[in-house]
Coordinates of C-alpha atoms in Angstrom, one line a residue:
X64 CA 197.5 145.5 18.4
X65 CA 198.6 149.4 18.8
X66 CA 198.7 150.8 15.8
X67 CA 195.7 151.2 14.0
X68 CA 196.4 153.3 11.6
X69 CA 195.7 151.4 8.3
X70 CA 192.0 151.4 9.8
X71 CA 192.3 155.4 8.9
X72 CA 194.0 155.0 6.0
X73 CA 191.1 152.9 4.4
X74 CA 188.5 155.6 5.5
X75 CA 187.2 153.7 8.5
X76 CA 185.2 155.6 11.1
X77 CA 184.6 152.6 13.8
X78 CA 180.9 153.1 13.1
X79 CA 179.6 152.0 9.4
X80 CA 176.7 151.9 7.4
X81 CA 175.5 148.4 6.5
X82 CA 174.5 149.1 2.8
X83 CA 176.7 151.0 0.0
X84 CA 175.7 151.3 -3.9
X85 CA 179.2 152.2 -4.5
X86 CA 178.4 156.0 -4.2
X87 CA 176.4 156.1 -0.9
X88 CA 176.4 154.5 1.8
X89 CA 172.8 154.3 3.9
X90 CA 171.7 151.8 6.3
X91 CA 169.5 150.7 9.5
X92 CA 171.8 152.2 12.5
X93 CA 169.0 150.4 15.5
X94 CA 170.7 147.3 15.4
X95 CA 174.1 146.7 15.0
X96 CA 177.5 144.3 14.3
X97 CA 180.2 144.4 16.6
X98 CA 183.2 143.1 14.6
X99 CA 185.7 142.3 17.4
X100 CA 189.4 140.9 16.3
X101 CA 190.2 137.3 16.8
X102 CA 194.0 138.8 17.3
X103 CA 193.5 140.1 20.5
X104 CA 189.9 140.4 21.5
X105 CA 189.4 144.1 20.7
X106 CA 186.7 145.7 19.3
X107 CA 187.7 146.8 15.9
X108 CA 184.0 148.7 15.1
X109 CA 180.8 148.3 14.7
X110 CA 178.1 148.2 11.7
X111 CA 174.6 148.4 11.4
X112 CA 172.7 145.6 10.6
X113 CA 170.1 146.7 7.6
X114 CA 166.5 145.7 7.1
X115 CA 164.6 144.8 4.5
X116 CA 163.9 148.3 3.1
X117 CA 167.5 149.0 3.0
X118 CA 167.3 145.8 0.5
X119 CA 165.0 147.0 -1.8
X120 CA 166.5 150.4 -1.7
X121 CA 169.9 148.7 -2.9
X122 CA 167.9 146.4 -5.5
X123 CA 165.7 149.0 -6.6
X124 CA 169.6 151.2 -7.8
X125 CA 170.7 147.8 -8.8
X126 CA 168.5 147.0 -11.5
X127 CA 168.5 150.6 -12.9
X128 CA 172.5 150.4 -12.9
X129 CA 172.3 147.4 -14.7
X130 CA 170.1 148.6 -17.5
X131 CA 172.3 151.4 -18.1
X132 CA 175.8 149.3 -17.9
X133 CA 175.1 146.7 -20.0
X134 CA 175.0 149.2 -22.9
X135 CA 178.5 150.6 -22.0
X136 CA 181.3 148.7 -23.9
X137 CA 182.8 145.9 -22.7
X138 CA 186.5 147.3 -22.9
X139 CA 185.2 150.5 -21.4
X140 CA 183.4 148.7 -18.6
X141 CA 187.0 146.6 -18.6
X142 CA 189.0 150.7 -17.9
X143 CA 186.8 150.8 -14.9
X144 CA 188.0 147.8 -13.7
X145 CA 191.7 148.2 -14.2
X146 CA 191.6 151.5 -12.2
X147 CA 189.7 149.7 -9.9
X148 CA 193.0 147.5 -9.3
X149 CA 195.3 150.3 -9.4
X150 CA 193.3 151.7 -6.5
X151 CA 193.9 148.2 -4.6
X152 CA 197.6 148.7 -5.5
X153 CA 197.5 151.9 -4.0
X154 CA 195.9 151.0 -0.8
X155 CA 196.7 146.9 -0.5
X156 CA 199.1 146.7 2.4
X157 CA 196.3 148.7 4.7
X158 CA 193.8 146.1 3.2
X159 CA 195.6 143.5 4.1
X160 CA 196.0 144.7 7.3
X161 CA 192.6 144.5 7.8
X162 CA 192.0 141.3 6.3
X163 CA 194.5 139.7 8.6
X164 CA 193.3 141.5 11.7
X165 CA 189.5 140.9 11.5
X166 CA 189.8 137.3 10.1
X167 CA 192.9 136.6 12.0
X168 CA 194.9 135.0 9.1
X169 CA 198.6 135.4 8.7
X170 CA 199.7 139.1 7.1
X171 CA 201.5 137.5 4.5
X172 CA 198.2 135.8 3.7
X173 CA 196.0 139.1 4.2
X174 CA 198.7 140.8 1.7
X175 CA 198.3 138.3 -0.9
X176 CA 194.6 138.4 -0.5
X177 CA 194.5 141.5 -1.7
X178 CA 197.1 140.6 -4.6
X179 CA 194.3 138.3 -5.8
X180 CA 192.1 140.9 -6.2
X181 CA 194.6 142.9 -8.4
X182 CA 195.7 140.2 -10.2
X183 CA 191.6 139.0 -10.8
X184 CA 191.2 143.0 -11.8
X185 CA 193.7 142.4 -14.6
X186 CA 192.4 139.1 -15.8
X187 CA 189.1 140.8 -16.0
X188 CA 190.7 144.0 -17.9
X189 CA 192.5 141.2 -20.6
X190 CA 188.8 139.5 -20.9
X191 CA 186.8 142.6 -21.6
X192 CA 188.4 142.5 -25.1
X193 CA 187.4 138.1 -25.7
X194 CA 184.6 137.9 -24.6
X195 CA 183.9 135.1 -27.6
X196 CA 181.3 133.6 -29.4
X197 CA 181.6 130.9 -31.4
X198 CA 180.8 130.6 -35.3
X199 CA 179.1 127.6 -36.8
X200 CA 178.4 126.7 -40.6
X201 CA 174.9 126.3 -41.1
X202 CA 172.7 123.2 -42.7
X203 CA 171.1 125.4 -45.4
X204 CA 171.8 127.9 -48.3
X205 CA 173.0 130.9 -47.1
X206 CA 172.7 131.3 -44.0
X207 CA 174.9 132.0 -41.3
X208 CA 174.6 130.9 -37.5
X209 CA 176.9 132.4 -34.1
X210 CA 176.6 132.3 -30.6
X211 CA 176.9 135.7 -28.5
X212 CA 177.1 136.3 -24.7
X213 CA 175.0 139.1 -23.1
X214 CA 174.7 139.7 -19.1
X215 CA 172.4 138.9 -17.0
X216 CA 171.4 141.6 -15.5
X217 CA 172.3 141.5 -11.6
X218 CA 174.3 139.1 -9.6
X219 CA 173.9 138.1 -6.2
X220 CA 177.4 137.1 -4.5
X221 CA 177.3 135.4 -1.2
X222 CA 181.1 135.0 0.6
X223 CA 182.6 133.6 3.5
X224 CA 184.5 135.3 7.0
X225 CA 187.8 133.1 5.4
X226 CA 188.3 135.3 2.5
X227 CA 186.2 137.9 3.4
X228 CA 187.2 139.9 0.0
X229 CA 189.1 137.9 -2.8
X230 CA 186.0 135.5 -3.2
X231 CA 183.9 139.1 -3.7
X232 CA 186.3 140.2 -6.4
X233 CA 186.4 137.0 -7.9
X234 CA 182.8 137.1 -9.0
X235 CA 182.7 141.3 -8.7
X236 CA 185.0 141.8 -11.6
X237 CA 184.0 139.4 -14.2
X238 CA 180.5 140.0 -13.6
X239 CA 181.3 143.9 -14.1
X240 CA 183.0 143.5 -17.1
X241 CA 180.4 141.1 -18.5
X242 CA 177.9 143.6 -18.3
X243 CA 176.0 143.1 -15.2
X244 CA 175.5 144.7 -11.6
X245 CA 176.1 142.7 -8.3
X246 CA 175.0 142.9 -4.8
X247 CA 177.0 141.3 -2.3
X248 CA 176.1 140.3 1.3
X249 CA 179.6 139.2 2.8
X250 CA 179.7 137.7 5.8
X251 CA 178.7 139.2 9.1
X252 CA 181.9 137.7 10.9
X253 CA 183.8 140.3 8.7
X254 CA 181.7 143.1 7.8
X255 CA 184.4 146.1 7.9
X256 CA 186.9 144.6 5.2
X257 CA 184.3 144.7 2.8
X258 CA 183.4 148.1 3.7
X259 CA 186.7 149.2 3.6
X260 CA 186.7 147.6 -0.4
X261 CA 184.0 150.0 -1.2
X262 CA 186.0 152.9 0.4
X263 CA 188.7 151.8 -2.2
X264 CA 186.2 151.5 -4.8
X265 CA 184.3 154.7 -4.2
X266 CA 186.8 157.3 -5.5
X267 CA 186.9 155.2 -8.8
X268 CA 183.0 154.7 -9.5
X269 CA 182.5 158.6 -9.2
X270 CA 185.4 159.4 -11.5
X271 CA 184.4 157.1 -14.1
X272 CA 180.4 158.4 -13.2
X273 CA 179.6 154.6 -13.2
X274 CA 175.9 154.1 -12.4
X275 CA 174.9 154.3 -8.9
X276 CA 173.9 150.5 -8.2
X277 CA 177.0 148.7 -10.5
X278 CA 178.1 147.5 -7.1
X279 CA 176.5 147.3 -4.2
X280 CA 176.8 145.5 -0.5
X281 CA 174.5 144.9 2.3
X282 CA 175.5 143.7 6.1
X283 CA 172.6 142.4 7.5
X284 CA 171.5 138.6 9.1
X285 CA 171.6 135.7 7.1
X286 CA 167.9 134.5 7.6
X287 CA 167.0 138.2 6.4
X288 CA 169.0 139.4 4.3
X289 CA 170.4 136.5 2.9
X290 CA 167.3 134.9 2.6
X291 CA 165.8 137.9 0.6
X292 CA 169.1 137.8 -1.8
X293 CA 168.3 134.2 -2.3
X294 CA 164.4 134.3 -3.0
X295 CA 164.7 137.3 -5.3
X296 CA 163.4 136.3 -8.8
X297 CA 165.3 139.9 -10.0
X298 CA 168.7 138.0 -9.5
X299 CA 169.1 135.1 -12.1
X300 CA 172.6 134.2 -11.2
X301 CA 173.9 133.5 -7.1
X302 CA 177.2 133.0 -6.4
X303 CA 177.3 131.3 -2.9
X304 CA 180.6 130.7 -1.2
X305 CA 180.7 128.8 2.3
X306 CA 179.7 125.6 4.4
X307 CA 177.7 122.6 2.1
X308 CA 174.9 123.3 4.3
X309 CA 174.5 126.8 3.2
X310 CA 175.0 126.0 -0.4
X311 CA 171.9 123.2 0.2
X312 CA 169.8 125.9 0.9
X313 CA 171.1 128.7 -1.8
X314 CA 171.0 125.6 -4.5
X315 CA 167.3 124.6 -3.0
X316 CA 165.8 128.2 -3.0
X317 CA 167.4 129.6 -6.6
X318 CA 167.1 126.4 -8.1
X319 CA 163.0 126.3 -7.0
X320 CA 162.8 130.2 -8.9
X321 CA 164.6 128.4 -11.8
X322 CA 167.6 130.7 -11.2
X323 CA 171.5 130.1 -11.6
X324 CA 173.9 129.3 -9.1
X325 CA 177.6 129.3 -9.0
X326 CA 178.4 127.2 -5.3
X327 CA 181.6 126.7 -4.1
X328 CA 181.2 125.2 -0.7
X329 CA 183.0 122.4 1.5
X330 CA 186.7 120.6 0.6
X331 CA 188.2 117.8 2.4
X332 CA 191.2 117.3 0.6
X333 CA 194.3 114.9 0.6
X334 CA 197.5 114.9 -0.2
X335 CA 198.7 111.3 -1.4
X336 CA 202.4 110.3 -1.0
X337 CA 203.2 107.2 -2.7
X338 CA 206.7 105.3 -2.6
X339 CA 208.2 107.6 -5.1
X340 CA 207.5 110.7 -3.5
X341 CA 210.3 113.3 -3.0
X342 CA 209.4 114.0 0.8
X343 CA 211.7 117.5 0.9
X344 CA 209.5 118.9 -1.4
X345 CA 206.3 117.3 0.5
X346 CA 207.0 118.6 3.5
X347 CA 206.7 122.6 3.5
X348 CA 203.7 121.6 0.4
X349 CA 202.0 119.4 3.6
X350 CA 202.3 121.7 6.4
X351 CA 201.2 124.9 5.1
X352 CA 198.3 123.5 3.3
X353 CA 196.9 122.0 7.0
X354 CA 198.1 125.1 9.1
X355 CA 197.9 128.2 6.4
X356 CA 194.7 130.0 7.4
X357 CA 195.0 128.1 10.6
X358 CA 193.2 125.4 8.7
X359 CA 190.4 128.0 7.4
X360 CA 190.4 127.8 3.8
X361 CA 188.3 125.5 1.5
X362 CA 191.3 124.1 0.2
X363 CA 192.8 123.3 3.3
X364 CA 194.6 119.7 3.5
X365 CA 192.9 117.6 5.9
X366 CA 194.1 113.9 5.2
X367 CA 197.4 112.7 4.1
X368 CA 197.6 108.9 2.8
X369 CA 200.8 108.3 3.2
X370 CA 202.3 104.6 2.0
X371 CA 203.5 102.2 4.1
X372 CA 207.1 102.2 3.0
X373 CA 207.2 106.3 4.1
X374 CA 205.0 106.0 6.9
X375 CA 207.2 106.2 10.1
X376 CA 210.0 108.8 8.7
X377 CA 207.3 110.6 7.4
X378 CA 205.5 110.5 11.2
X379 CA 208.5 111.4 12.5
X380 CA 209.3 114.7 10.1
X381 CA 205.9 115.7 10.7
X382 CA 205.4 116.0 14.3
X383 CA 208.8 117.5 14.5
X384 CA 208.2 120.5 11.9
X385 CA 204.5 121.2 13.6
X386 CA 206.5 121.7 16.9
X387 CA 208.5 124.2 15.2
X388 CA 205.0 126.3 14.2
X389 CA 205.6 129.8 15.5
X390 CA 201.6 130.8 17.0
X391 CA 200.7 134.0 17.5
X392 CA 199.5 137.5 16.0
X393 CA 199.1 137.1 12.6
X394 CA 200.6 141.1 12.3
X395 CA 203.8 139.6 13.6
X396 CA 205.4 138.3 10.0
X397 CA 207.6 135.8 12.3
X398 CA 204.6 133.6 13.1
X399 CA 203.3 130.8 11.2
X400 CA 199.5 130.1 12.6
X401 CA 197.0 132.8 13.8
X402 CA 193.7 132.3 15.4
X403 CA 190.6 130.9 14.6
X404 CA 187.9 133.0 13.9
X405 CA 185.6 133.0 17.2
X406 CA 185.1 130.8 20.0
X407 CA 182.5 128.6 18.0
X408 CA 185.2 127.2 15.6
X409 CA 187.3 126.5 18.9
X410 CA 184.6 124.8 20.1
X411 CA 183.6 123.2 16.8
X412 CA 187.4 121.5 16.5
X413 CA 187.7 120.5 20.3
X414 CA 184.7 118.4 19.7
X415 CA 186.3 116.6 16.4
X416 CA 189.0 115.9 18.1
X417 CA 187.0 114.2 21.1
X418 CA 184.9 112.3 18.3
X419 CA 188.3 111.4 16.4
X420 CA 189.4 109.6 19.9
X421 CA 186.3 108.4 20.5
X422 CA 186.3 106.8 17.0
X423 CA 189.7 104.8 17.2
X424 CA 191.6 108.0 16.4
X425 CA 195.3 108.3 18.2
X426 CA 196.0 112.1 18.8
X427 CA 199.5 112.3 17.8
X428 CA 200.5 116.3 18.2
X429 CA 198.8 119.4 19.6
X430 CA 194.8 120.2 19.6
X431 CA 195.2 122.1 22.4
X432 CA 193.6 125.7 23.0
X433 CA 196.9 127.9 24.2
X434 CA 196.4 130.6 27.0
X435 CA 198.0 133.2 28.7
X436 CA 200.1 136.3 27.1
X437 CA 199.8 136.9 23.3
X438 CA 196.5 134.7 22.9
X439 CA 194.1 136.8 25.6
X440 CA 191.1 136.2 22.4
X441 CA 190.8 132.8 23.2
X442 CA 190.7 132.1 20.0
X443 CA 194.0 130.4 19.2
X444 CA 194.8 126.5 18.6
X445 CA 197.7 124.2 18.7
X446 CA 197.3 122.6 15.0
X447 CA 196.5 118.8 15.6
X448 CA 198.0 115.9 14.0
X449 CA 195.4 112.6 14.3
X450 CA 196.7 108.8 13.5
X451 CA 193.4 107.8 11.6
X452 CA 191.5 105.4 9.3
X453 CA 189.7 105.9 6.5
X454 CA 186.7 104.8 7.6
X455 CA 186.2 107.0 10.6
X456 CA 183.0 108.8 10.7
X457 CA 184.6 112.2 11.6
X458 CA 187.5 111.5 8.8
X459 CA 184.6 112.1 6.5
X460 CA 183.7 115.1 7.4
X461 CA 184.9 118.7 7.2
X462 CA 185.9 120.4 10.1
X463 CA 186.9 124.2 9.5
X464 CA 189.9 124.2 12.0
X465 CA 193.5 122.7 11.7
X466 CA 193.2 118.9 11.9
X467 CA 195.5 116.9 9.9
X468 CA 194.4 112.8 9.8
X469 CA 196.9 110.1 8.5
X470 CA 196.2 107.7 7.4
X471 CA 197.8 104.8 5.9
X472 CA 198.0 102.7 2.9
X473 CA 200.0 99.5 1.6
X474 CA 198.3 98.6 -1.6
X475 CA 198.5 100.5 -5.4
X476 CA 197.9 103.9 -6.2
X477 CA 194.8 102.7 -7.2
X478 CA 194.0 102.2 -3.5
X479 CA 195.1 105.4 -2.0
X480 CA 192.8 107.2 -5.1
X481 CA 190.3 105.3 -3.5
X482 CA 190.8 106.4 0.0
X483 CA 190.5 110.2 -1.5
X484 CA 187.6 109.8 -3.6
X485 CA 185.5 107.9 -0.9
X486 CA 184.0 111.2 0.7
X487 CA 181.5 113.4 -0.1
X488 CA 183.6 116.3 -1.5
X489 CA 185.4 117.4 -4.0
X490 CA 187.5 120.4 -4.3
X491 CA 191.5 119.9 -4.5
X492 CA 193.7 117.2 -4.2
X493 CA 197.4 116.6 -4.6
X494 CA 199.7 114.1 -5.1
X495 CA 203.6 113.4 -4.4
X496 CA 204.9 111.6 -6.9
X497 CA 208.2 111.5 -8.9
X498 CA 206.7 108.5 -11.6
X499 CA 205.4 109.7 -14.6
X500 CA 203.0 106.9 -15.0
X501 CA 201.0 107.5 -11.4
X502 CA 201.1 111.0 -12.2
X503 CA 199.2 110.7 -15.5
X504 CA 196.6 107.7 -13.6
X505 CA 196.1 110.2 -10.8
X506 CA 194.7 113.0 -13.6
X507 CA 193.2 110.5 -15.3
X508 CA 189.6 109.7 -15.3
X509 CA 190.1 107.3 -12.8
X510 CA 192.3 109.3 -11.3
X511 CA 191.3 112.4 -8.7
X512 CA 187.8 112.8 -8.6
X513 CA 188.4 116.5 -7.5
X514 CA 187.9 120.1 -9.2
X515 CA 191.6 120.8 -8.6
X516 CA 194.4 117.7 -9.2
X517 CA 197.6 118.6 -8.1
X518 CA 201.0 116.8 -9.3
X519 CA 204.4 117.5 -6.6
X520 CA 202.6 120.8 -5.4
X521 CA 199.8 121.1 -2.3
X522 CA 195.8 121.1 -2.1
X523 CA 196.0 125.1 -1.4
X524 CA 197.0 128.3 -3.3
X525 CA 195.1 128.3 -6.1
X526 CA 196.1 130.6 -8.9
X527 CA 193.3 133.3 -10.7
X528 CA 194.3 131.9 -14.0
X529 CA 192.2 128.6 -13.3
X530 CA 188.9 128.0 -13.2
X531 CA 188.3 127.6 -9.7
X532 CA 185.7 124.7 -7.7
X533 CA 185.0 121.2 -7.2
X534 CA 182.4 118.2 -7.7
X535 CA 180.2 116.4 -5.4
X536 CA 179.4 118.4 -2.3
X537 CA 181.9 120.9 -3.2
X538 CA 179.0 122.8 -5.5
X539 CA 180.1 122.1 -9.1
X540 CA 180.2 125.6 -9.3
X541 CA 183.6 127.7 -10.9
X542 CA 185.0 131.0 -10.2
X543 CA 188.0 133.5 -11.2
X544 CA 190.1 132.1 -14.2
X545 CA 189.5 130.4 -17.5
X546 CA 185.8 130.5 -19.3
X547 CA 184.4 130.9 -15.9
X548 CA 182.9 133.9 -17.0
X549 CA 180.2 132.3 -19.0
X550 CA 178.5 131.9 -15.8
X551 CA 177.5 135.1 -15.7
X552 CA 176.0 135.9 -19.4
X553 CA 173.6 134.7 -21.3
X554 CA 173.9 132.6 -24.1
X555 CA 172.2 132.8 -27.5
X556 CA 172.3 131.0 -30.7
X557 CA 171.4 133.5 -33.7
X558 CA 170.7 132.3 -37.3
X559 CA 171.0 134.5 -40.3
X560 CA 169.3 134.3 -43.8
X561 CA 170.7 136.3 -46.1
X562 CA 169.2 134.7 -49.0
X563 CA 165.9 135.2 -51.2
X564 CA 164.0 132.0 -49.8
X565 CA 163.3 130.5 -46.4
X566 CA 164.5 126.7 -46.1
X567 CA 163.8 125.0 -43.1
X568 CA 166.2 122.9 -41.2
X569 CA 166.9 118.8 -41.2
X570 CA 164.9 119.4 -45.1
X571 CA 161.4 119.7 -43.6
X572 CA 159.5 121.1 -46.6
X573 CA 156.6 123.5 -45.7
X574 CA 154.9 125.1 -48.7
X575 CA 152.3 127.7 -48.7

């Protein structure tokens, strides 16, 4: 990677400070981040790693912030946010540049990263005005009853290297138009995209003299930092984004201080093709959902059940379109896979596909780690294709790397809904299907036990418009779209007598 230049663009010195409260930036500068690309190996810059007293210097402006914006009208607090996403406009093909060269995802993807933050900025602008309450008719003589929503006060967000800043603004926005501050500790694999945000952010918070503290970030290690974030009785909402172990421990510690959380953690989703599936339009749907991210994403697919009557052409179609997969640079638009993150997640998938062998598994295409010219970070993968069964250990189980298992089936749809619903997560799901009936059973009840049930379209790329999150291990959590902004207010219930005696409720009589 030559040119550089976006890195200037977004105000990037190649040394940062770990902490920002939107208007400063301050930090620990003794210990330090190297964030080096998974691209090509080079060191993009480094980051300090803060301490506890940079913390409670970014609470301490936190909390003040959020007494102060929660008084600021919701529409007005909404303004902010809109100019917030013209500023992303402004400045989203260097931020995606970024994105794709520290996380190593395609530039198409990195690109429409950033889109998601625009297009979450304007949801949140459109909900600034409806943010409702509901009206009910009360039991007794004039009275009147409604339910309002107020904020929180400050909310801790918690993200992940794979989308090291759409997950942020997912959570960021809403929470900022619904009245509260946040503080965000993003991940330490991808530190300088969320500093460049702030750099984007900066010029907007000072125009608009938003409170010091409205939005805030800290760099620093997870069993620090993190923990502190967690602990903190000042933050009665956490919104935790990552592995189902980490969300254990978030859902463990808030839950003990009686706090909220919001957890969107592990997928391991399918893609069902039954014998009326249109396999033209599977195809492409299949393929970039288990190679887009280079298998990265939460929504990843990672099993296909595939019937028995479209098994082998199916097989066939497969293996011959991953052999087509372009791997390289994710800057070069002509590729289809990038890198993996580090050499842990190399690791991490060489060992599940040993276990998948070792299991009964039958390696059908790629899982090899490539060498030589173009992939000097040693970070890049030959997407895998494993003949499976359902009741391998490993098939269970989420591995964050491209691994695709088929698997077959030869019963009912009721049987390959089994197959899906038999592991521990919960997050999307799709099925292939041009009968009406098994598209209904599949969103039935019965049906798809997942947050996200997809009919003729992929497990991944999910739009802001719906709530998004899944069930079992997945968290039960929901962020971006719909009413999943009621996750970070307050309800309450108020009752209104505007009449000259007191009545109680269900007719208890109480005289005096």
């Amino acid at each position: 990677m030559k040119d550089l230049s976006f890195l200037k663009d977004l105000g990037m010195t190649g040394t940062e400070l770990p902490v920002s409260t939107g208007v400063q930036s301050f930090g620990n500068q003794a210990h330090k981040f190297s964030s080096f690309s998974p691209v090509d190996g080079k060191l993009i810059g480094t980051i300090g790693k803060a301490n506890l007293s940079d913390y409670e210097r970014m609470m301490t402006e936190a909390l003040k912030a959020a007494e102060v914006w929660r008084k600021v009208p919701a529409p007005k607090r909404g303004e902010v946010v809109r100019q917030i996403g013209d500023e992303l406009r402004r400045k989203k093909n260097s931020l995606g540049m970024l994105v794709s060269y520290e996380m190593g995802k395609s530039l198409q993807e990195g690109l429409g990263e950033v889109q998601e933050m625009i297009d979450i900025c304007d949801f949140a602008v459109g909900l600034s005005r409806q943010l409702y309450g509901n009206t009910m008719h009360s039991e007794r003589f004039e009275h009147r009853m409604y339910e309002q929503w107020h904020p929180v006060g400050v909310v801790g967000i918690i993200s992940a290297f794979n989308f090291p800043v759409a997950v942020w603004a997912w959570n960021a926005m809403l929470a900022m138009v619904c009245g509260n501050a946040t503080v965000w500790k993003p991940s330490e694999k991808t530190p300088l995209s969320a500093v460049a945000t702030f750099h984007i952010l900066k010029g907007v918070l000072l125009k608009n003299q938003v409170p010091e503290g409205v939005c805030s970030f800290i760099v620093g290690d997870a069993l620090e930092i993190g923990e502190a974030l967690i602990h903190d009785g000042r933050i009665p909402v956490v919104s935790a984004t990552g592995s189902t172990r980490m969300g254990r421990r978030v859902g463990e510690v808030v839950g003990k201080r009686l706090g909220r959380t919001i957890l969107e953690l592990g997928g391991n989703n399918a893609i069902i093709l039954t014998p009326f599936a249109d396999l033209k339009l599977a195809l492409p749907a299949i393929v970039f959902g288990a190679v887009g991210t280079c298998g990265q994403r939460c929504t990843t697919t990672r099993r296909l059940i595939v019937h028995s009557s479209l098994y082998d052409s199916l097989k066939e179609q497969l293996v011959k379109a991953y052999s087509s997969l372009r791997i390289g640079s994710p800057l070069d638009e002509h590729n289809h896979v990038g890198p993996l993150i580090d050499h842990d997640s190399k690791d991490l998938m060489q060992k599940a596909i040993t276990q998948a062998k070792e299991q009964g598994g039958k390696l059908l295409y790629g899982g090899d780690v490539l060498t030589g010219p173009g992939y000097e970070s040693g970070c890049y993968v030959r997407p895998a294709i494993i003949e499976a069964r359902p009741d391998m250990e490993i098939v269970g189980e989420e591995t964050f790397a491209p691994i695709l298992y088929l698997l077959k089936y030869s019963g009912s749809l009721e049987d390959a809904i089994g197959i899906q619903n038999s592991v521990k997560q919960g997050l999307s799901s799709a099925l292939f299907s041009r009968d009406l009936i098994e598209a209904e059973r599949f969103l039935s009840a019965h049906g798809s036990d997942c947050g996200i049930a997809n009919i003729n379209i992929g497990t991944s790329g999910a739009e802001i418009g719906g709530a998004f999150g899944g069930e079992k291990e997945t968290g039960g959590g929901r962020e971006s779209g719909s009413d999943s902004w009621k996750a970070y207010m307050r309800r309450q219930t108020n009752t209104i007598n505007y009449g000259v005696s007191v009545p109680l409720a269900q007719g208890i009589k109480f005289d005096i």
